[in-house]
């Protein structure tokens, strides 16, 4: 099980410690470093900055939002950064949800998310293969565009720049069972939002037929500390925000996933509190057992035991959000 460092997206501004953490992760032998985007900083620019200050560690978008760019624009970002980094890019993509797609990007959330995702990946594959001009007659992504307002002057094109790797890995963030099953069929890896080594049965049916080399790379907060309850608070705060605030009360993919993992009543309570403006109560309503299962928090010996549980399952890459170099070093030592 390889280790990766997940830096996430910026808050009010850039984190001055992110570059040093990425460089320390590379020095410690971490395989990858990942950036993200929500509705503030983008995923590709910080990753390019990190690429310029490292030499070996692989560079992942975890995740780049599909609604933010056309698939050809995403493919241009990917092939450009792959060239500049010497072939280190891992392209992680996610559809996001209606609240972000329609509220931030001003686009309709696709009525068929599976079809939209499949077409998006197909366009990227054609760009990177560069075997012929891109031609996709899709419901959501058509190349050339032939909609009712088209000029009729569009023609199929292939990238001017030759991609460094036609086999650049594409990973998908997927939560629903059908979306995960499609990810296994069309992508090179899966980026689970929550992973519990004690509840792998939740995903078992969707993960049939895994190909050799397929990446399963969940993110988990890690922190070496003496007080487990205190260490879990940032995990619970994250869960409170995602379960309560990242989506509409009637349609929240994160809450649905928590329910499938056995915490349906708790997920509904978190949503209720968050939407009522009682955010602190929502955080405290997150069950400690759930927050603990999806993270690595506590003294060194406790984290060693938890890592052993993670290694028993199909996870190939553990992407840790670690707040300090000491935690990075401990995890590296325990993984050797």
mmCIF file of C-alpha atoms in Angstrom:
data_model
loop_
_atom_site.group_PDB
_atom_site.id
_atom_site.type_symbol
_atom_site.label_atom_id
_atom_site.label_comp_id
_atom_site.label_asym_id
_atom_site.label_seq_id
_atom_site.Cartn_x
_atom_site.Cartn_y
_atom_site.Cartn_z
ATOM 1 C CA UNK A 1 0.000 0.000 0.000
ATOM 2 C CA UNK A 2 1.690 3.151 -1.266
ATOM 3 C CA UNK A 3 1.476 6.433 0.610
ATOM 4 C CA UNK A 4 0.306 9.703 -0.873
ATOM 5 C CA UNK A 5 -0.056 13.191 0.581
ATOM 6 C CA UNK A 6 -3.427 14.893 0.021
ATOM 7 C CA UNK A 7 -3.183 18.672 0.383
ATOM 8 C CA UNK A 8 -6.789 19.454 -0.557
ATOM 9 C CA UNK A 9 -7.858 22.921 -1.688
ATOM 10 C CA UNK A 10 -7.026 26.325 -0.235
ATOM 11 C CA UNK A 11 -9.112 28.058 2.369
ATOM 12 C CA UNK A 12 -8.943 31.859 2.571
ATOM 13 C CA UNK A 13 -5.558 31.788 0.888
ATOM 14 C CA UNK A 14 -2.622 29.545 0.022
ATOM 15 C CA UNK A 15 -1.210 27.459 2.838
ATOM 16 C CA UNK A 16 2.449 28.494 3.242
ATOM 17 C CA UNK A 17 3.338 25.022 4.524
ATOM 18 C CA UNK A 18 2.039 22.969 1.596
ATOM 19 C CA UNK A 19 5.173 23.081 -0.540
ATOM 20 C CA UNK A 20 7.406 22.090 2.380
ATOM 21 C CA UNK A 21 5.052 19.201 3.203
ATOM 22 C CA UNK A 22 5.163 18.013 -0.405
ATOM 23 C CA UNK A 23 8.967 18.181 -0.458
ATOM 24 C CA UNK A 24 9.164 16.308 2.851
ATOM 25 C CA UNK A 25 6.789 13.654 1.523
ATOM 26 C CA UNK A 26 9.025 13.178 -1.501
ATOM 27 C CA UNK A 27 12.108 12.918 0.714
ATOM 28 C CA UNK A 28 10.354 10.284 2.838
ATOM 29 C CA UNK A 29 9.500 8.156 -0.167
ATOM 30 C CA UNK A 30 5.818 9.008 -0.587
ATOM 31 C CA UNK A 31 4.578 7.967 -4.007
ATOM 32 C CA UNK A 32 2.238 10.877 -4.758
ATOM 33 C CA UNK A 33 0.950 14.303 -3.735
ATOM 34 C CA UNK A 34 -2.595 15.492 -4.499
ATOM 35 C CA UNK A 35 -4.373 18.831 -4.801
ATOM 36 C CA UNK A 36 -8.089 19.571 -5.025
ATOM 37 C CA UNK A 37 -10.603 22.271 -5.922
ATOM 38 C CA UNK A 38 -14.034 23.307 -4.671
ATOM 39 C CA UNK A 39 -15.112 26.910 -5.415
ATOM 40 C CA UNK A 40 -11.912 28.838 -4.776
ATOM 41 C CA UNK A 41 -8.428 27.684 -5.737
ATOM 42 C CA UNK A 42 -8.026 25.365 -8.727
ATOM 43 C CA UNK A 43 -6.315 21.978 -8.675
ATOM 44 C CA UNK A 44 -3.802 22.331 -11.521
ATOM 45 C CA UNK A 45 -1.934 25.549 -10.647
ATOM 46 C CA UNK A 46 -0.723 24.504 -7.149
ATOM 47 C CA UNK A 47 0.219 21.105 -8.565
ATOM 48 C CA UNK A 48 2.335 22.781 -11.245
ATOM 49 C CA UNK A 49 4.090 24.829 -8.551
ATOM 50 C CA UNK A 50 4.822 21.640 -6.613
ATOM 51 C CA UNK A 51 6.043 19.947 -9.790
ATOM 52 C CA UNK A 52 8.593 22.716 -10.289
ATOM 53 C CA UNK A 53 9.992 22.170 -6.784
ATOM 54 C CA UNK A 54 10.110 18.349 -6.743
ATOM 55 C CA UNK A 55 11.625 15.721 -9.008
ATOM 56 C CA UNK A 56 10.164 12.264 -8.359
ATOM 57 C CA UNK A 57 6.846 12.275 -6.522
ATOM 58 C CA UNK A 58 3.776 11.693 -8.677
ATOM 59 C CA UNK A 59 1.273 14.539 -8.985
ATOM 60 C CA UNK A 60 -2.448 13.917 -8.640
ATOM 61 C CA UNK A 61 -5.567 16.020 -8.984
ATOM 62 C CA UNK A 62 -7.826 14.765 -6.250
ATOM 63 C CA UNK A 63 -10.103 15.934 -7.624
ATOM 64 C CA UNK A 64 -10.468 18.232 -10.629
ATOM 65 C CA UNK A 65 -14.146 19.006 -11.195
ATOM 66 C CA UNK A 66 -15.538 18.080 -14.591
ATOM 67 C CA UNK A 67 -17.961 21.008 -14.651
ATOM 68 C CA UNK A 68 -15.046 23.446 -14.351
ATOM 69 C CA UNK A 69 -13.698 22.659 -17.824
ATOM 70 C CA UNK A 70 -14.665 21.041 -21.064
ATOM 71 C CA UNK A 71 -13.037 17.610 -21.413
ATOM 72 C CA UNK A 72 -10.656 18.913 -24.089
ATOM 73 C CA UNK A 73 -9.574 21.760 -21.780
ATOM 74 C CA UNK A 74 -8.933 19.237 -19.008
ATOM 75 C CA UNK A 75 -6.959 17.090 -21.436
ATOM 76 C CA UNK A 76 -4.842 20.153 -22.366
ATOM 77 C CA UNK A 77 -4.119 20.835 -18.689
ATOM 78 C CA UNK A 78 -3.189 17.187 -18.196
ATOM 79 C CA UNK A 79 -0.894 16.761 -21.188
ATOM 80 C CA UNK A 80 0.819 20.101 -20.482
ATOM 81 C CA UNK A 81 1.559 19.326 -16.837
ATOM 82 C CA UNK A 82 2.553 15.767 -17.710
ATOM 83 C CA UNK A 83 5.194 17.143 -20.080
ATOM 84 C CA UNK A 84 6.458 19.759 -17.615
ATOM 85 C CA UNK A 85 6.742 17.213 -14.789
ATOM 86 C CA UNK A 86 8.379 14.479 -16.817
ATOM 87 C CA UNK A 87 5.404 12.130 -16.848
ATOM 88 C CA UNK A 88 4.283 12.348 -13.232
ATOM 89 C CA UNK A 89 0.618 13.330 -13.543
ATOM 90 C CA UNK A 90 -2.315 11.300 -12.216
ATOM 91 C CA UNK A 91 -5.568 12.815 -13.505
ATOM 92 C CA UNK A 92 -8.272 12.511 -10.871
ATOM 93 C CA UNK A 93 -11.732 13.722 -11.916
ATOM 94 C CA UNK A 94 -15.084 14.122 -10.197
ATOM 95 C CA UNK A 95 -18.568 15.196 -11.222
ATOM 96 C CA UNK A 96 -19.314 17.086 -7.962
ATOM 97 C CA UNK A 97 -22.987 17.690 -7.126
ATOM 98 C CA UNK A 98 -25.907 19.868 -8.231
ATOM 99 C CA UNK A 99 -25.212 22.551 -5.617
ATOM 100 C CA UNK A 100 -21.718 23.212 -6.969
ATOM 101 C CA UNK A 101 -22.321 22.495 -10.665
ATOM 102 C CA UNK A 102 -25.363 24.752 -10.913
ATOM 103 C CA UNK A 103 -24.562 27.208 -8.127
ATOM 104 C CA UNK A 104 -20.875 27.834 -8.867
ATOM 105 C CA UNK A 105 -20.298 26.823 -12.467
ATOM 106 C CA UNK A 106 -23.697 27.961 -13.687
ATOM 107 C CA UNK A 107 -24.295 24.795 -15.647
ATOM 108 C CA UNK A 108 -27.066 22.199 -15.456
ATOM 109 C CA UNK A 109 -26.241 19.114 -13.443
ATOM 110 C CA UNK A 110 -26.368 16.231 -15.941
ATOM 111 C CA UNK A 111 -29.599 14.279 -15.848
ATOM 112 C CA UNK A 112 -27.567 11.125 -16.470
ATOM 113 C CA UNK A 113 -24.344 11.444 -14.437
ATOM 114 C CA UNK A 114 -22.988 8.079 -15.597
ATOM 115 C CA UNK A 115 -23.359 8.977 -19.267
ATOM 116 C CA UNK A 116 -21.845 12.429 -18.760
ATOM 117 C CA UNK A 117 -18.854 10.927 -16.948
ATOM 118 C CA UNK A 118 -18.351 8.219 -19.570
ATOM 119 C CA UNK A 119 -18.402 10.738 -22.418
ATOM 120 C CA UNK A 120 -16.023 13.084 -20.576
ATOM 121 C CA UNK A 121 -13.492 10.291 -20.090
ATOM 122 C CA UNK A 122 -13.878 9.149 -23.703
ATOM 123 C CA UNK A 123 -13.003 12.618 -25.013
ATOM 124 C CA UNK A 124 -9.904 12.768 -22.794
ATOM 125 C CA UNK A 125 -8.820 9.288 -23.904
ATOM 126 C CA UNK A 126 -9.095 10.317 -27.566
ATOM 127 C CA UNK A 127 -7.090 13.508 -26.994
ATOM 128 C CA UNK A 128 -4.307 11.633 -25.197
ATOM 129 C CA UNK A 129 -4.245 8.800 -27.735
ATOM 130 C CA UNK A 130 -3.869 11.320 -30.585
ATOM 131 C CA UNK A 131 -4.595 8.619 -33.143
ATOM 132 C CA UNK A 132 -7.207 10.691 -34.958
ATOM 133 C CA UNK A 133 -9.200 13.909 -34.583
ATOM 134 C CA UNK A 134 -11.556 13.812 -31.610
ATOM 135 C CA UNK A 135 -15.026 12.677 -32.599
ATOM 136 C CA UNK A 136 -17.687 11.934 -29.992
ATOM 137 C CA UNK A 137 -21.407 12.129 -30.715
ATOM 138 C CA UNK A 138 -22.470 12.319 -27.080
ATOM 139 C CA UNK A 139 -25.531 13.454 -25.209
ATOM 140 C CA UNK A 140 -23.465 15.855 -23.080
ATOM 141 C CA UNK A 141 -20.165 16.179 -24.938
ATOM 142 C CA UNK A 142 -20.173 16.358 -28.726
ATOM 143 C CA UNK A 143 -17.082 16.912 -30.830
ATOM 144 C CA UNK A 144 -17.578 18.683 -33.135
ATOM 145 C CA UNK A 145 -20.514 20.507 -31.595
ATOM 146 C CA UNK A 146 -23.689 20.029 -33.638
ATOM 147 C CA UNK A 147 -26.340 21.569 -31.399
ATOM 148 C CA UNK A 148 -29.213 23.724 -32.673
ATOM 149 C CA UNK A 149 -27.140 26.910 -32.267
ATOM 150 C CA UNK A 150 -24.059 25.533 -34.029
ATOM 151 C CA UNK A 151 -22.587 27.416 -36.995
ATOM 152 C CA UNK A 152 -21.855 24.185 -38.795
ATOM 153 C CA UNK A 153 -18.238 25.259 -39.270
ATOM 154 C CA UNK A 154 -16.707 23.079 -36.559
ATOM 155 C CA UNK A 155 -14.425 20.272 -37.624
ATOM 156 C CA UNK A 156 -12.752 17.402 -35.748
ATOM 157 C CA UNK A 157 -9.330 18.297 -34.357
ATOM 158 C CA UNK A 158 -6.521 16.476 -32.617
ATOM 159 C CA UNK A 159 -4.050 18.126 -30.252
ATOM 160 C CA UNK A 160 -1.188 20.082 -31.796
ATOM 161 C CA UNK A 161 1.023 18.982 -28.908
ATOM 162 C CA UNK A 162 1.910 15.311 -28.822
ATOM 163 C CA UNK A 163 1.049 13.965 -25.349
ATOM 164 C CA UNK A 164 3.994 12.569 -23.445
ATOM 165 C CA UNK A 165 1.928 9.537 -22.394
ATOM 166 C CA UNK A 166 -1.133 8.213 -24.153
ATOM 167 C CA UNK A 167 -1.620 6.002 -21.109
ATOM 168 C CA UNK A 168 -1.742 8.865 -18.583
ATOM 169 C CA UNK A 169 -3.779 7.414 -15.672
ATOM 170 C CA UNK A 170 -7.344 8.665 -15.254
ATOM 171 C CA UNK A 171 -8.977 8.178 -11.851
ATOM 172 C CA UNK A 172 -12.545 8.990 -10.875
ATOM 173 C CA UNK A 173 -14.125 10.105 -7.650
ATOM 174 C CA UNK A 174 -17.344 8.085 -7.416
ATOM 175 C CA UNK A 175 -19.754 7.425 -4.555
ATOM 176 C CA UNK A 176 -22.852 5.621 -5.848
ATOM 177 C CA UNK A 177 -22.711 1.849 -6.544
ATOM 178 C CA UNK A 178 -23.377 2.200 -10.291
ATOM 179 C CA UNK A 179 -20.857 5.038 -10.598
ATOM 180 C CA UNK A 180 -18.191 2.975 -8.844
ATOM 181 C CA UNK A 181 -18.905 -0.019 -11.070
ATOM 182 C CA UNK A 182 -18.552 2.176 -14.164
ATOM 183 C CA UNK A 183 -15.288 3.580 -12.772
ATOM 184 C CA UNK A 184 -13.900 0.048 -12.622
ATOM 185 C CA UNK A 185 -14.791 -0.406 -16.293
ATOM 186 C CA UNK A 186 -13.585 2.885 -17.799
ATOM 187 C CA UNK A 187 -10.910 4.341 -15.497
ATOM 188 C CA UNK A 188 -7.469 3.441 -14.191
ATOM 189 C CA UNK A 189 -8.351 4.050 -10.566
ATOM 190 C CA UNK A 190 -10.966 5.075 -8.044
ATOM 191 C CA UNK A 191 -10.776 7.871 -5.462
ATOM 192 C CA UNK A 192 -13.200 6.961 -2.650
ATOM 193 C CA UNK A 193 -14.355 9.805 -0.458
ATOM 194 C CA UNK A 194 -14.745 7.672 2.675
ATOM 195 C CA UNK A 195 -13.159 4.276 3.223
ATOM 196 C CA UNK A 196 -13.538 2.115 6.303
ATOM 197 C CA UNK A 197 -11.481 -1.081 6.416
ATOM 198 C CA UNK A 198 -14.271 -2.498 8.576
ATOM 199 C CA UNK A 199 -17.045 -1.871 6.021
ATOM 200 C CA UNK A 200 -15.547 -2.965 2.703
ATOM 201 C CA UNK A 201 -18.726 -4.918 1.972
ATOM 202 C CA UNK A 202 -20.366 -1.578 1.120
ATOM 203 C CA UNK A 203 -18.304 -1.482 -2.079
ATOM 204 C CA UNK A 204 -17.763 -5.187 -2.749
ATOM 205 C CA UNK A 205 -20.396 -5.657 -5.456
ATOM 206 C CA UNK A 206 -19.209 -2.578 -7.366
ATOM 207 C CA UNK A 207 -15.556 -3.639 -7.338
ATOM 208 C CA UNK A 208 -15.897 -6.947 -9.159
ATOM 209 C CA UNK A 209 -13.589 -7.521 -12.095
ATOM 210 C CA UNK A 210 -10.730 -5.268 -10.973
ATOM 211 C CA UNK A 211 -7.928 -5.144 -13.522
ATOM 212 C CA UNK A 212 -4.294 -5.554 -12.542
ATOM 213 C CA UNK A 213 -2.830 -2.189 -11.630
ATOM 214 C CA UNK A 214 -6.193 -0.573 -10.902
ATOM 215 C CA UNK A 215 -5.698 2.014 -8.153
ATOM 216 C CA UNK A 216 -7.981 2.327 -5.140
ATOM 217 C CA UNK A 217 -6.843 5.483 -3.405
ATOM 218 C CA UNK A 218 -8.984 6.760 -0.514
ATOM 219 C CA UNK A 219 -8.155 9.873 1.462
ATOM 220 C CA UNK A 220 -7.818 9.745 5.235
ATOM 221 C CA UNK A 221 -6.765 12.317 7.794
ATOM 222 C CA UNK A 222 -3.744 11.185 9.804
ATOM 223 C CA UNK A 223 -2.394 12.781 12.963
ATOM 224 C CA UNK A 224 -0.005 11.365 15.540
ATOM 225 C CA UNK A 225 -1.298 12.651 18.886
ATOM 226 C CA UNK A 226 -2.006 11.481 22.437
ATOM 227 C CA UNK A 227 -5.631 12.637 22.674
ATOM 228 C CA UNK A 228 -7.729 10.640 20.196
ATOM 229 C CA UNK A 229 -10.938 12.555 20.875
ATOM 230 C CA UNK A 230 -9.247 15.885 20.216
ATOM 231 C CA UNK A 231 -7.510 14.498 17.150
ATOM 232 C CA UNK A 232 -10.851 13.405 15.712
ATOM 233 C CA UNK A 233 -12.370 16.888 15.882
ATOM 234 C CA UNK A 234 -11.034 18.016 12.459
ATOM 235 C CA UNK A 235 -12.357 14.778 10.956
ATOM 236 C CA UNK A 236 -15.763 15.402 12.474
ATOM 237 C CA UNK A 237 -15.702 19.021 11.290
ATOM 238 C CA UNK A 238 -14.994 17.844 7.743
ATOM 239 C CA UNK A 239 -17.783 15.280 7.923
ATOM 240 C CA UNK A 240 -20.204 17.813 9.379
ATOM 241 C CA UNK A 241 -19.527 20.156 6.456
ATOM 242 C CA UNK A 242 -19.704 17.485 3.744
ATOM 243 C CA UNK A 243 -22.728 15.660 5.176
ATOM 244 C CA UNK A 244 -24.573 18.790 6.232
ATOM 245 C CA UNK A 245 -23.485 21.504 3.852
ATOM 246 C CA UNK A 246 -22.204 19.985 0.604
ATOM 247 C CA UNK A 247 -25.533 19.424 -1.089
ATOM 248 C CA UNK A 248 -29.249 20.002 -0.846
ATOM 249 C CA UNK A 249 -31.316 18.410 1.914
ATOM 250 C CA UNK A 250 -33.086 16.310 -0.716
ATOM 251 C CA UNK A 251 -29.967 15.399 -2.697
ATOM 252 C CA UNK A 252 -26.647 14.970 -0.921
ATOM 253 C CA UNK A 253 -24.413 12.215 -2.272
ATOM 254 C CA UNK A 254 -22.149 12.361 0.789
ATOM 255 C CA UNK A 255 -25.046 11.851 3.185
ATOM 256 C CA UNK A 256 -26.301 8.978 1.038
ATOM 257 C CA UNK A 257 -22.885 7.314 1.246
ATOM 258 C CA UNK A 258 -22.745 7.676 5.021
ATOM 259 C CA UNK A 259 -26.182 6.042 5.184
ATOM 260 C CA UNK A 260 -25.018 3.107 3.041
ATOM 261 C CA UNK A 261 -22.115 2.693 5.464
ATOM 262 C CA UNK A 262 -24.575 2.122 8.304
ATOM 263 C CA UNK A 263 -25.101 5.617 9.700
ATOM 264 C CA UNK A 264 -28.323 6.708 8.032
ATOM 265 C CA UNK A 265 -30.046 8.145 11.098
ATOM 266 C CA UNK A 266 -26.906 10.021 12.126
ATOM 267 C CA UNK A 267 -26.481 11.438 8.606
ATOM 268 C CA UNK A 268 -30.036 12.803 8.629
ATOM 269 C CA UNK A 269 -29.487 14.383 12.048
ATOM 270 C CA UNK A 270 -26.256 16.057 10.895
ATOM 271 C CA UNK A 271 -28.073 17.471 7.871
ATOM 272 C CA UNK A 272 -30.933 18.796 9.982
ATOM 273 C CA UNK A 273 -28.641 20.561 12.414
ATOM 274 C CA UNK A 274 -26.377 22.022 9.732
ATOM 275 C CA UNK A 275 -29.260 23.343 7.655
ATOM 276 C CA UNK A 276 -30.741 24.937 10.772
ATOM 277 C CA UNK A 277 -27.520 26.881 11.229
ATOM 278 C CA UNK A 278 -26.498 24.787 14.247
ATOM 279 C CA UNK A 279 -23.143 23.881 12.741
ATOM 280 C CA UNK A 280 -21.267 23.190 15.969
ATOM 281 C CA UNK A 281 -23.987 20.782 17.061
ATOM 282 C CA UNK A 282 -23.828 19.127 13.639
ATOM 283 C CA UNK A 283 -20.120 18.474 14.097
ATOM 284 C CA UNK A 284 -20.652 16.975 17.538
ATOM 285 C CA UNK A 285 -23.428 14.783 16.101
ATOM 286 C CA UNK A 286 -20.898 12.991 13.882
ATOM 287 C CA UNK A 287 -20.342 9.573 15.506
ATOM 288 C CA UNK A 288 -16.815 9.153 16.863
ATOM 289 C CA UNK A 289 -16.770 5.555 15.610
ATOM 290 C CA UNK A 290 -17.394 6.646 12.011
ATOM 291 C CA UNK A 291 -14.809 9.447 12.133
ATOM 292 C CA UNK A 292 -12.292 7.038 13.670
ATOM 293 C CA UNK A 293 -12.834 4.281 11.105
ATOM 294 C CA UNK A 294 -12.048 6.526 8.137
ATOM 295 C CA UNK A 295 -8.945 8.154 9.657
ATOM 296 C CA UNK A 296 -5.661 7.361 11.391
ATOM 297 C CA UNK A 297 -5.618 9.292 14.631
ATOM 298 C CA UNK A 298 -3.807 8.687 17.907
ATOM 299 C CA UNK A 299 -0.455 7.547 19.314
ATOM 300 C CA UNK A 300 2.055 5.777 17.094
ATOM 301 C CA UNK A 301 1.152 2.286 18.308
ATOM 302 C CA UNK A 302 -2.546 2.858 17.665
ATOM 303 C CA UNK A 303 -1.880 4.129 14.141
ATOM 304 C CA UNK A 304 0.315 1.078 13.476
ATOM 305 C CA UNK A 305 -2.627 -1.185 14.392
ATOM 306 C CA UNK A 306 -5.001 0.787 12.193
ATOM 307 C CA UNK A 307 -2.587 0.688 9.238
ATOM 308 C CA UNK A 308 -2.489 -3.089 9.510
ATOM 309 C CA UNK A 309 -6.273 -3.149 9.077
ATOM 310 C CA UNK A 310 -6.091 -0.903 6.004
ATOM 311 C CA UNK A 311 -3.514 -3.193 4.388
ATOM 312 C CA UNK A 312 -5.844 -6.207 4.567
ATOM 313 C CA UNK A 313 -8.215 -4.802 1.958
ATOM 314 C CA UNK A 314 -7.932 -3.790 -1.707
ATOM 315 C CA UNK A 315 -6.564 -0.277 -1.084
ATOM 316 C CA UNK A 316 -3.458 0.311 -3.204
ATOM 317 C CA UNK A 317 -2.737 3.923 -2.213
ATOM 318 C CA UNK A 318 -3.486 5.653 1.086
ATOM 319 C CA UNK A 319 -3.728 9.408 0.538
ATOM 320 C CA UNK A 320 -3.245 11.067 3.893
ATOM 321 C CA UNK A 321 -4.103 14.595 4.895
ATOM 322 C CA UNK A 322 -1.437 15.123 7.523
ATOM 323 C CA UNK A 323 -1.060 18.434 9.356
ATOM 324 C CA UNK A 324 2.625 18.116 10.254
ATOM 325 C CA UNK A 325 5.932 16.591 9.062
ATOM 326 C CA UNK A 326 6.142 14.393 12.180
ATOM 327 C CA UNK A 327 2.989 12.513 11.185
ATOM 328 C CA UNK A 328 4.345 12.083 7.664
ATOM 329 C CA UNK A 329 7.555 10.617 9.048
ATOM 330 C CA UNK A 330 5.767 8.209 11.399
ATOM 331 C CA UNK A 331 3.575 6.887 8.607
ATOM 332 C CA UNK A 332 6.615 6.436 6.363
ATOM 333 C CA UNK A 333 8.458 4.524 9.085
ATOM 334 C CA UNK A 334 5.439 2.302 9.777
ATOM 335 C CA UNK A 335 5.049 1.548 6.073
ATOM 336 C CA UNK A 336 8.628 0.406 5.534
#
